[in-house]
Amino acid sequence: MTIPPAPAPSPTSVLASPTPVTPASGDRGDRLRQLVGSPRLAFVIRRLARAVVSLVIVLIASFFLVHLVPGDPVRAALGPTVSPEAVEALRRELGLDLPLGQQFLDYLRGLVTGDLGVSVTSQRPVGATLAERLPTTLLLAVVSFVVAALGAFPIGVATAVSSRSGRHRAADLGVSGLLGVLIAVPNFLLAVLLISVFSVGLQAFPPAGWGQPSQVVLPVIALAIGPLAYLSRIVHVEMLRVLEEPYLTTARSKRLPGRILYVRHALPNIVAATLTAGGVVLVGLVAGTVLIETVFVIPGIGSTIVSSITAKDYPLIQGVVLVYAILVLAANLLIDLALAALDPRSAIAEA
Amino acid sequence: MSELEFRQVSVRYGHGRSAHLAVDSADLVVRGGTTHGLVGESGSGKSTMARIAVGLTPVSGGSILLDGVDITDRAKEARLARRRVQMVFQDPFSALDPRMPIGASIAEGLLATGRSYSRLDREARVHALLDRVQIDPSRAGESPSAFSGGQRQRITIARALAAEPAVLIADEITSALDVSVQGVVLNLLRDLQQELDLTMLFISHNLAVVRYVSDEVSVMRAGRIVEHGETSTVLAHPTDPYTRELLRSVPVMGEPLELEDA
Amino acid sequence: MSSRFVRTLRTPAGITVIAGVVIVLLATVFGPVLFGEAASARDIAGRQQGASLEHPFGTDELGRDLLARVIVATRISVLLTLGATGISVVGGVIVGIVAAVLPSFARRLVNALIDILLSFPWLLLALFFSVIWGTTATGAMLAVGFAGIPVFGRLVSTLASSVAGSDFVHAARILGSSPLRTAVRHVVPNILPPLLVNTASHASVTLLSFAALSFLGLGVQAPEYDWGRLLNEGARRIYVDPMAAIGPGIAIVLTGVVFSLLGALFSEKRSGRTLRALPRRSRAETRAIFTVPDTAPVVEAVDLRVSFRAEDGGVVERVHGVSLSVAPGEIVGIVGESGSGKSVTAMAIAGLLGPDSLVESDTLVFRGIDMTREPTSVEKRRLALEQAMIFQDPLSSLNPSLTVGRQLREVSEIHGRTGRAAALARAVEALTLVRIPDAARRLGQLPHEFSGGMRQRAMIAMGLMGSPRLIIADEPTTALDVTVQRQVLRALRDAQRSTGAAILLISHDIALVSGFCDRVIVMRHGRVVEELAADRLDEARHPYTRGLIACVPDMGTDRDEPLPVIDAGEPVPEQKEIVA
């Protein structure tokens, strides 16, 4: 006997609740809703405000990143063999000798003008490196997300309908087990497996690099399969829940054809939950590019962040961390806006 | 015999323009040793009346007096006095801790008396209370999941009695129960009220049930008490149009429902 | 609970998980002792070998046996995982508790911060922290551990606030239990089990996170090695020997699965098993009835039995041979308490029971349609037009995503082959009949813009879109206030009068049924107890019916007498049969 409203004890459910509602926010929402008139608009305003606050936190965090490193980051970056003069020169170049307030102002000014500093290792402007590499990462993430989202709906709906009918029990268990395995296998491991099977074994796709369409296939599969399985399961669970709702019984009592029953009556009611889960997936995909780019040697910002951390190239680290954080915020905001636009009863605002 | 008086109490939820008055300057007196019925529909504010009496919700205005002592403020005296007002909840499933044996739940009621009990005294008291509500005392060590809804409701009544309350508030205590079980719980409550000379505030949406247990009755609507008086008088000669509509709506056994407009 | 846990351990899944835990523990404790030598013995001649019997995972660039290295790496991988999980849990509990005791403004702030942190994937948080703490094993442990704190902070504060909002905590507060006592006696015991479950599952996530960091070269550094690092080294020579990468991968995945299964095992909630479909059977020969005389019963059920698949895989019969019939235009009420089988009977008549049910009967016919079979498309069309349903919960019986108008029009458009405009006109008419004002505008609204009583009336209007012969109303007013109940019943009766449809009203309220229906059927424990005219209730002969009438106080009950109590009666044998 557990307490009824406790969240389901699974790690996914914990991760999949990015919009938990604090008891107080309802009250605040009421006031805002009264002010702007529409619950939908109030929701959008709240989410925009949250994105702005998040952005401020991200800016502050990425600025202080260097200052939080214990000891002397400059010395750490250059190694113990370099002369004190060189250390001092780099410190001056990075502006670390200035007062903290001045440093922060310079940092913000740099951000506005697009000047993110110069990489310690390559001596190239960080902004230029990022601009060159970001499109690759974006392409990888977006294509993978589209693959995952497009695949998840048919799989989730079909498995839910089949498992409710209970007629194909063995197949249902098999598919559900397969999805479970795909969720459990981490993407970097899957990437290694894909390379060993399709590149080394079958020689069907190149194992590394970026540029030709054939080089896109394996990274996208490696990145998309886990989220695809996860989203399929969310769609499956949500669909099963909706299929047991009284309004679906109402629809069945109208003897509607299956197509209308599932597409018109069931699907719209899983949109909100699926989109929310989709947000988690999208954000996870963005982060997953770090691993996939490293495995497939793809020149995106993901492989950059790893090499820059290893090299203690702080200006570059700062830049990449900032870009990643902004990508995550943008992904979250995008999902929120989609929720506001698609959720038919604006349940989001009632929550 | 204690008297509970709500004097011009108001409860406001929210702030500013979105504020909502759940209870609007309500006056209600539960006379000592009697049962006072409070009837109203969902959202009428009747449950809020129960919550403010036991201190679960703060009042925004007015006062609640137990034998003349204001129990709404935060002073120690008020807090101690408030413990003499106890409550039985609507949902017998969430009113008992699923991980606590029912005996321990009932023993928790003894806290409110302010006395300390030895282990043996405590056990004896729990057994006596379980026996009183017609539950086998040897089951004190079992967890709530072993009991049915009606049994659980009797256990929560025993817990409230353990506190030796001056006033007992029953908030929709039979609405989650089957009709046959409802009768058992109502009979128990009536017996207890007479036996212990309890002062009781009985809250329900069911007019027939309120009529059966109450000496006096108040009708609540949209946060206001629209009518009150002796049960037989109010039901025989309702003055408020809402009370009349309520009376007309209650189905009567064996009589065709009156469905036309008045 | 504990005995249940022991029982769970004895299931095949339980034994598998225990075996997995034991193996991981053994490798953690004894791995370095037993295989340490083999893992560090260099063999330059036999370096970079592929998989062989002697070296199942092959050897590395110094000729060291990779299987031995994988086993030895268990200790550091598991210890770092446990360390990081510990940091996440302890940190999360502290954050959650602090958030719970803070005044409301500060609590809101902490919660908002957790929200924001939760929106970042753990890998980015971990990378951020590993910049600060450096690319070492300890640094990675701190990084992964701290990255998990928001997850547990949120979990603890959600769990705590859900327990704190329950009636039993309110009761304790009213009884004068101090906040500390309440926390120790009520809150902690109720949040601990779910916390434990999540800790085990989170350990699995942490293990993978660690492997990822080490794989990126940001975790454990040479000469130390964990599974992630071995995978990294193996991936570099994947062309030579795939097993060098697959070996550590297997260790990572299997251990991760063991941790997450452990979590699932701790969880008391049994996973929803997939139900096998039960066939529908009719014991009677199906006779084709082509014309339905208007005087024939609308519904005829003889010896109707309904069974459901039980949790243990067996089959439990819930309706044991009910026979009833409803004449055209007749209003019949079925009364009973919970578990009496009244709703199941109604749903069987409507043919709307789910696939986990088994309906058997000598006859179960709705106007010539055998309801025990899958209906043909012609029959479906007739059922759609001639049957109407109203359910108990007005909040969920209309589709929240579709406008009321669309839900009303649907039947006419699909089965009545009516055009959109005609269907719309008809919907306006139907909504007006159930006395919903401003019908045309109301049709464009979503159900949540309707009050509960209006939604039930809209359901009635939906039934009026066809040419109903039977309206099945399953506790249509239970969730409503009495004054609203009256409006809904009035709409129901208006509908009946305007169409001549029969009504089957299911209710627990015998007074209501007696006041609304022509005939009352009393059910108990899946059987019909008694059937009598509504105006002859005082002639009831069965003691249960008499008890049911007497035990409900009405406006005329003698207030000085105790209420008669229904004898609990003979225990009902639950009919169980195991279907192969």
mmCIF file of N, CA and C in Angstrom, chain A residues 219-307:
data_model
loop_
_atom_site.group_PDB
_atom_site.id
_atom_site.type_symbol
_atom_site.label_atom_id
_atom_site.label_comp_id
_atom_site.label_asym_id
_atom_site.label_seq_id
_atom_site.Cartn_x
_atom_site.Cartn_y
_atom_site.Cartn_z
ATOM 1 N N PRO A 219 25.581 7.691 -36.995
ATOM 2 C CA PRO A 219 25.421 8.574 -35.830
ATOM 3 C C PRO A 219 23.961 8.845 -35.502
ATOM 4 N N VAL A 220 23.141 9.056 -36.531
ATOM 5 C CA VAL A 220 21.728 9.351 -36.264
ATOM 6 C C VAL A 220 21.055 8.136 -35.622
ATOM 7 N N ILE A 221 21.362 6.941 -36.150
ATOM 8 C CA ILE A 221 20.757 5.745 -35.540
ATOM 9 C C ILE A 221 21.182 5.637 -34.078
ATOM 10 N N ALA A 222 22.490 5.794 -33.839
ATOM 11 C CA ALA A 222 22.993 5.637 -32.476
ATOM 12 C C ALA A 222 22.347 6.644 -31.530
ATOM 13 N N LEU A 223 22.156 7.852 -32.042
ATOM 14 C CA LEU A 223 21.612 8.905 -31.187
ATOM 15 C C LEU A 223 20.092 8.784 -31.045
ATOM 16 N N ALA A 224 19.420 8.300 -32.081
ATOM 17 C CA ALA A 224 17.954 8.352 -32.088
ATOM 18 C C ALA A 224 17.290 7.118 -31.486
ATOM 19 N N ILE A 225 17.971 5.971 -31.518
ATOM 20 C CA ILE A 225 17.290 4.725 -31.138
ATOM 21 C C ILE A 225 16.805 4.746 -29.688
ATOM 22 N N GLY A 226 17.644 5.148 -28.749
ATOM 23 C CA GLY A 226 17.255 5.174 -27.342
ATOM 24 C C GLY A 226 16.051 6.079 -27.129
ATOM 25 N N PRO A 227 16.137 7.355 -27.563
ATOM 26 C CA PRO A 227 14.977 8.240 -27.439
ATOM 27 C C PRO A 227 13.743 7.707 -28.153
ATOM 28 N N LEU A 228 13.954 7.064 -29.305
ATOM 29 C CA LEU A 228 12.821 6.501 -30.028
ATOM 30 C C LEU A 228 12.113 5.453 -29.170
ATOM 31 N N ALA A 229 12.898 4.576 -28.553
ATOM 32 C CA ALA A 229 12.319 3.533 -27.709
ATOM 33 C C ALA A 229 11.633 4.154 -26.499
ATOM 34 N N TYR A 230 12.282 5.148 -25.911
ATOM 35 C CA TYR A 230 11.732 5.794 -24.721
ATOM 36 C C TYR A 230 10.412 6.491 -25.045
ATOM 37 N N LEU A 231 10.423 7.241 -26.142
ATOM 38 C CA LEU A 231 9.193 7.942 -26.544
ATOM 39 C C LEU A 231 8.093 6.950 -26.913
ATOM 40 N N SER A 232 8.477 5.847 -27.583
ATOM 41 C CA SER A 232 7.477 4.836 -27.940
ATOM 42 C C SER A 232 6.801 4.330 -26.684
ATOM 43 N N ARG A 233 7.617 4.106 -25.648
ATOM 44 C CA ARG A 233 7.051 3.584 -24.413
ATOM 45 C C ARG A 233 6.111 4.608 -23.768
ATOM 46 N N ILE A 234 6.506 5.880 -23.832
ATOM 47 C CA ILE A 234 5.628 6.917 -23.280
ATOM 48 C C ILE A 234 4.300 6.935 -24.049
ATOM 49 N N VAL A 235 4.406 6.917 -25.381
ATOM 50 C CA VAL A 235 3.184 6.909 -26.190
ATOM 51 C C VAL A 235 2.343 5.686 -25.846
ATOM 52 N N HIS A 236 3.016 4.542 -25.700
ATOM 53 C CA HIS A 236 2.337 3.281 -25.369
ATOM 54 C C HIS A 236 1.576 3.401 -24.046
ATOM 55 N N VAL A 237 2.286 3.855 -23.018
ATOM 56 C CA VAL A 237 1.672 3.955 -21.689
ATOM 57 C C VAL A 237 0.527 4.964 -21.697
ATOM 58 N N GLU A 238 0.772 6.106 -22.317
ATOM 59 C CA GLU A 238 -0.264 7.143 -22.367
ATOM 60 C C GLU A 238 -1.483 6.644 -23.138
ATOM 61 N N MET A 239 -1.193 5.953 -24.228
ATOM 62 C CA MET A 239 -2.281 5.446 -25.058
ATOM 63 C C MET A 239 -3.111 4.436 -24.264
ATOM 64 N N LEU A 240 -2.434 3.549 -23.538
ATOM 65 C CA LEU A 240 -3.156 2.563 -22.732
ATOM 66 C C LEU A 240 -4.035 3.262 -21.698
ATOM 67 N N ARG A 241 -3.480 4.326 -21.103
ATOM 68 C CA ARG A 241 -4.251 5.072 -20.112
ATOM 69 C C ARG A 241 -5.498 5.669 -20.763
ATOM 70 N N VAL A 242 -5.286 6.322 -21.910
ATOM 71 C CA VAL A 242 -6.412 6.986 -22.567
ATOM 72 C C VAL A 242 -7.445 5.971 -23.048
ATOM 73 N N LEU A 243 -6.971 4.799 -23.493
ATOM 74 C CA LEU A 243 -7.918 3.802 -23.992
ATOM 75 C C LEU A 243 -8.860 3.313 -22.902
ATOM 76 N N GLU A 244 -8.470 3.458 -21.637
ATOM 77 C CA GLU A 244 -9.327 3.038 -20.535
ATOM 78 C C GLU A 244 -10.189 4.183 -20.005
ATOM 79 N N GLU A 245 -10.018 5.375 -20.559
ATOM 80 C CA GLU A 245 -10.798 6.508 -20.056
ATOM 81 C C GLU A 245 -12.270 6.344 -20.427
ATOM 82 N N PRO A 246 -13.166 6.842 -19.574
ATOM 83 C CA PRO A 246 -14.594 6.732 -19.884
ATOM 84 C C PRO A 246 -14.952 7.370 -21.227
ATOM 85 N N TYR A 247 -14.261 8.459 -21.609
ATOM 86 C CA TYR A 247 -14.677 9.078 -22.876
ATOM 87 C C TYR A 247 -14.372 8.195 -24.062
ATOM 88 N N LEU A 248 -13.412 7.284 -23.913
ATOM 89 C CA LEU A 248 -13.194 6.330 -24.994
ATOM 90 C C LEU A 248 -14.305 5.290 -25.015
ATOM 91 N N THR A 249 -14.829 4.943 -23.823
ATOM 92 C CA THR A 249 -15.991 4.051 -23.786
ATOM 93 C C THR A 249 -17.169 4.742 -24.454
ATOM 94 N N THR A 250 -17.307 6.040 -24.179
ATOM 95 C CA THR A 250 -18.360 6.796 -24.863
ATOM 96 C C THR A 250 -18.182 6.682 -26.371
ATOM 97 N N ALA A 251 -16.952 6.870 -26.829
ATOM 98 C CA ALA A 251 -16.696 6.804 -28.264
ATOM 99 C C ALA A 251 -16.977 5.405 -28.796
ATOM 100 N N ARG A 252 -16.611 4.379 -28.004
ATOM 101 C CA ARG A 252 -16.898 3.006 -28.452
ATOM 102 C C ARG A 252 -18.395 2.770 -28.516
ATOM 103 N N SER A 253 -19.125 3.383 -27.550
ATOM 104 C CA SER A 253 -20.582 3.178 -27.566
ATOM 105 C C SER A 253 -21.185 3.791 -28.816
ATOM 106 N N LYS A 254 -20.462 4.723 -29.429
ATOM 107 C CA LYS A 254 -20.942 5.285 -30.691
ATOM 108 C C LYS A 254 -20.505 4.420 -31.872
ATOM 109 N N ARG A 255 -19.836 3.307 -31.564
ATOM 110 C CA ARG A 255 -19.376 2.349 -32.584
ATOM 111 C C ARG A 255 -18.620 3.077 -33.696
ATOM 112 N N LEU A 256 -17.697 3.913 -33.305
ATOM 113 C CA LEU A 256 -16.910 4.623 -34.311
ATOM 114 C C LEU A 256 -15.880 3.673 -34.889
ATOM 115 N N PRO A 257 -15.530 3.846 -36.161
ATOM 116 C CA PRO A 257 -14.483 3.012 -36.741
ATOM 117 C C PRO A 257 -13.141 3.259 -36.032
ATOM 118 N N GLY A 258 -12.305 2.215 -36.004
ATOM 119 C CA GLY A 258 -11.032 2.278 -35.282
ATOM 120 C C GLY A 258 -10.204 3.495 -35.604
ATOM 121 N N ARG A 259 -10.163 3.840 -36.881
ATOM 122 C CA ARG A 259 -9.355 4.987 -37.310
ATOM 123 C C ARG A 259 -9.776 6.244 -36.539
ATOM 124 N N ILE A 260 -11.067 6.508 -36.504
ATOM 125 C CA ILE A 260 -11.559 7.706 -35.820
ATOM 126 C C ILE A 260 -11.374 7.581 -34.321
ATOM 127 N N LEU A 261 -11.602 6.371 -33.820
ATOM 128 C CA LEU A 261 -11.456 6.130 -32.386
ATOM 129 C C LEU A 261 -10.045 6.491 -31.922
ATOM 130 N N TYR A 262 -9.037 5.985 -32.646
ATOM 131 C CA TYR A 262 -7.667 6.191 -32.191
ATOM 132 C C TYR A 262 -7.128 7.560 -32.573
ATOM 133 N N VAL A 263 -7.390 7.973 -33.805
ATOM 134 C CA VAL A 263 -6.772 9.211 -34.271
ATOM 135 C C VAL A 263 -7.495 10.439 -33.727
ATOM 136 N N ARG A 264 -8.828 10.428 -33.800
ATOM 137 C CA ARG A 264 -9.540 11.630 -33.392
ATOM 138 C C ARG A 264 -9.767 11.671 -31.881
ATOM 139 N N HIS A 265 -10.105 10.510 -31.298
ATOM 140 C CA HIS A 265 -10.485 10.534 -29.887
ATOM 141 C C HIS A 265 -9.327 10.284 -28.931
ATOM 142 N N ALA A 266 -8.392 9.427 -29.304
ATOM 143 C CA ALA A 266 -7.327 9.086 -28.359
ATOM 144 C C ALA A 266 -6.105 9.991 -28.522
ATOM 145 N N LEU A 267 -5.610 10.123 -29.751
ATOM 146 C CA LEU A 267 -4.338 10.832 -29.949
ATOM 147 C C LEU A 267 -4.284 12.233 -29.339
ATOM 148 N N PRO A 268 -5.279 13.083 -29.552
ATOM 149 C CA PRO A 268 -5.145 14.442 -29.008
ATOM 150 C C PRO A 268 -4.941 14.456 -27.495
ATOM 151 N N ASN A 269 -5.403 13.409 -26.824
ATOM 152 C CA ASN A 269 -5.294 13.391 -25.374
ATOM 153 C C ASN A 269 -3.954 12.897 -24.859
ATOM 154 N N ILE A 270 -3.100 12.420 -25.757
ATOM 155 C CA ILE A 270 -1.777 12.043 -25.279
ATOM 156 C C ILE A 270 -0.746 13.085 -25.686
ATOM 157 N N VAL A 271 -1.201 14.109 -26.397
ATOM 158 C CA VAL A 271 -0.251 15.097 -26.919
ATOM 159 C C VAL A 271 0.530 15.771 -25.794
ATOM 160 N N ALA A 272 -0.171 16.235 -24.764
ATOM 161 C CA ALA A 272 0.502 17.006 -23.722
ATOM 162 C C ALA A 272 1.595 16.185 -23.048
ATOM 163 N N ALA A 273 1.234 14.970 -22.615
ATOM 164 C CA ALA A 273 2.209 14.143 -21.912
ATOM 165 C C ALA A 273 3.360 13.756 -22.836
ATOM 166 N N THR A 274 3.034 13.462 -24.086
ATOM 167 C CA THR A 274 4.068 13.037 -25.013
ATOM 168 C C THR A 274 5.017 14.188 -25.340
ATOM 169 N N LEU A 275 4.445 15.370 -25.504
ATOM 170 C CA LEU A 275 5.303 16.524 -25.783
ATOM 171 C C LEU A 275 6.240 16.788 -24.617
ATOM 172 N N THR A 276 5.699 16.692 -23.396
ATOM 173 C CA THR A 276 6.532 16.916 -22.226
ATOM 174 C C THR A 276 7.682 15.921 -22.205
ATOM 175 N N ALA A 277 7.357 14.653 -22.469
ATOM 176 C CA ALA A 277 8.412 13.648 -22.541
ATOM 177 C C ALA A 277 9.337 13.946 -23.710
ATOM 178 N N GLY A 278 8.747 14.429 -24.809
ATOM 179 C CA GLY A 278 9.547 14.784 -25.966
ATOM 180 C C GLY A 278 10.576 15.855 -25.621
ATOM 181 N N GLY A 279 10.206 16.747 -24.719
ATOM 182 C CA GLY A 279 11.143 17.775 -24.278
ATOM 183 C C GLY A 279 12.347 17.161 -23.612
ATOM 184 N N VAL A 280 12.088 16.194 -22.732
ATOM 185 C CA VAL A 280 13.186 15.509 -22.063
ATOM 186 C C VAL A 280 14.074 14.831 -23.096
ATOM 187 N N VAL A 281 13.427 14.200 -24.086
ATOM 188 C CA VAL A 281 14.174 13.497 -25.125
ATOM 189 C C VAL A 281 15.032 14.463 -25.934
ATOM 190 N N LEU A 282 14.420 15.570 -26.314
ATOM 191 C CA LEU A 282 15.129 16.538 -27.148
ATOM 192 C C LEU A 282 16.356 17.073 -26.414
ATOM 193 N N VAL A 283 16.156 17.417 -25.142
ATOM 194 C CA VAL A 283 17.273 17.928 -24.345
ATOM 195 C C VAL A 283 18.344 16.861 -24.183
ATOM 196 N N GLY A 284 17.891 15.616 -23.961
ATOM 197 C CA GLY A 284 18.844 14.519 -23.845
ATOM 198 C C GLY A 284 19.615 14.308 -25.135
ATOM 199 N N LEU A 285 18.929 14.500 -26.260
ATOM 200 C CA LEU A 285 19.584 14.364 -27.566
ATOM 201 C C LEU A 285 20.693 15.394 -27.725
ATOM 202 N N VAL A 286 20.368 16.623 -27.323
ATOM 203 C CA VAL A 286 21.372 17.689 -27.432
ATOM 204 C C VAL A 286 22.618 17.286 -26.669
ATOM 205 N N ALA A 287 22.407 16.772 -25.441
ATOM 206 C CA ALA A 287 23.559 16.364 -24.644
ATOM 207 C C ALA A 287 24.235 15.138 -25.233
ATOM 208 N N GLY A 288 23.418 14.246 -25.808
ATOM 209 C CA GLY A 288 23.968 13.019 -26.364
ATOM 210 C C GLY A 288 24.932 13.258 -27.511
ATOM 211 N N THR A 289 24.804 14.411 -28.176
ATOM 212 C CA THR A 289 25.724 14.693 -29.282
ATOM 213 C C THR A 289 27.167 14.706 -28.815
ATOM 214 N N VAL A 290 27.376 15.061 -27.544
ATOM 215 C CA VAL A 290 28.745 15.083 -27.013
ATOM 216 C C VAL A 290 29.387 13.717 -27.207
ATOM 217 N N LEU A 291 28.660 12.667 -26.806
ATOM 218 C CA LEU A 291 29.212 11.315 -26.882
ATOM 219 C C LEU A 291 29.299 10.835 -28.317
ATOM 220 N N ILE A 292 28.206 11.049 -29.070
ATOM 221 C CA ILE A 292 28.173 10.520 -30.431
ATOM 222 C C ILE A 292 29.220 11.187 -31.316
ATOM 223 N N GLU A 293 29.374 12.491 -31.166
ATOM 224 C CA GLU A 293 30.382 13.179 -31.973
ATOM 225 C C GLU A 293 31.775 12.674 -31.643
ATOM 226 N N THR A 294 31.988 12.355 -30.373
ATOM 227 C CA THR A 294 33.302 11.845 -29.996
ATOM 228 C C THR A 294 33.556 10.474 -30.625
ATOM 229 N N VAL A 295 32.548 9.598 -30.571
ATOM 230 C CA VAL A 295 32.733 8.252 -31.118
ATOM 231 C C VAL A 295 32.955 8.309 -32.631
ATOM 232 N N PHE A 296 32.131 9.091 -33.333
ATOM 233 C CA PHE A 296 32.205 9.095 -34.794
ATOM 234 C C PHE A 296 33.141 10.167 -35.343
ATOM 235 N N VAL A 297 33.889 10.822 -34.446
ATOM 236 C CA VAL A 297 34.830 11.869 -34.847
ATOM 237 C C VAL A 297 34.131 12.881 -35.763
ATOM 238 N N ILE A 298 33.060 13.457 -35.248
ATOM 239 C CA ILE A 298 32.319 14.449 -36.018
ATOM 240 C C ILE A 298 32.725 15.833 -35.529
ATOM 241 N N PRO A 299 33.077 16.731 -36.435
ATOM 242 C CA PRO A 299 33.571 18.052 -36.012
ATOM 243 C C PRO A 299 32.454 18.989 -35.587
ATOM 244 N N GLY A 300 31.753 18.664 -34.499
ATOM 245 C CA GLY A 300 30.719 19.536 -33.966
ATOM 246 C C GLY A 300 31.179 20.118 -32.646
ATOM 247 N N ILE A 301 30.260 20.794 -31.947
ATOM 248 C CA ILE A 301 30.687 21.387 -30.683
ATOM 249 C C ILE A 301 30.773 20.336 -29.578
ATOM 250 N N GLY A 302 30.172 19.165 -29.803
ATOM 251 C CA GLY A 302 30.225 18.116 -28.789
ATOM 252 C C GLY A 302 31.623 17.580 -28.612
ATOM 253 N N SER A 303 32.287 17.288 -29.751
ATOM 254 C CA SER A 303 33.655 16.798 -29.624
ATOM 255 C C SER A 303 34.563 17.921 -29.134
ATOM 256 N N THR A 304 34.181 19.179 -29.450
ATOM 257 C CA THR A 304 34.982 20.317 -29.004
ATOM 258 C C THR A 304 34.989 20.421 -27.483
ATOM 259 N N ILE A 305 33.808 20.214 -26.867
ATOM 260 C CA ILE A 305 33.745 20.412 -25.420
ATOM 261 C C ILE A 305 34.648 19.404 -24.713
ATOM 262 N N VAL A 306 34.671 18.168 -25.236
ATOM 263 C CA VAL A 306 35.499 17.151 -24.590
ATOM 264 C C VAL A 306 36.979 17.506 -24.713
ATOM 265 N N SER A 307 37.400 17.858 -25.940
ATOM 266 C CA SER A 307 38.822 18.151 -26.099
ATOM 267 C C SER A 307 39.221 19.402 -25.318
#
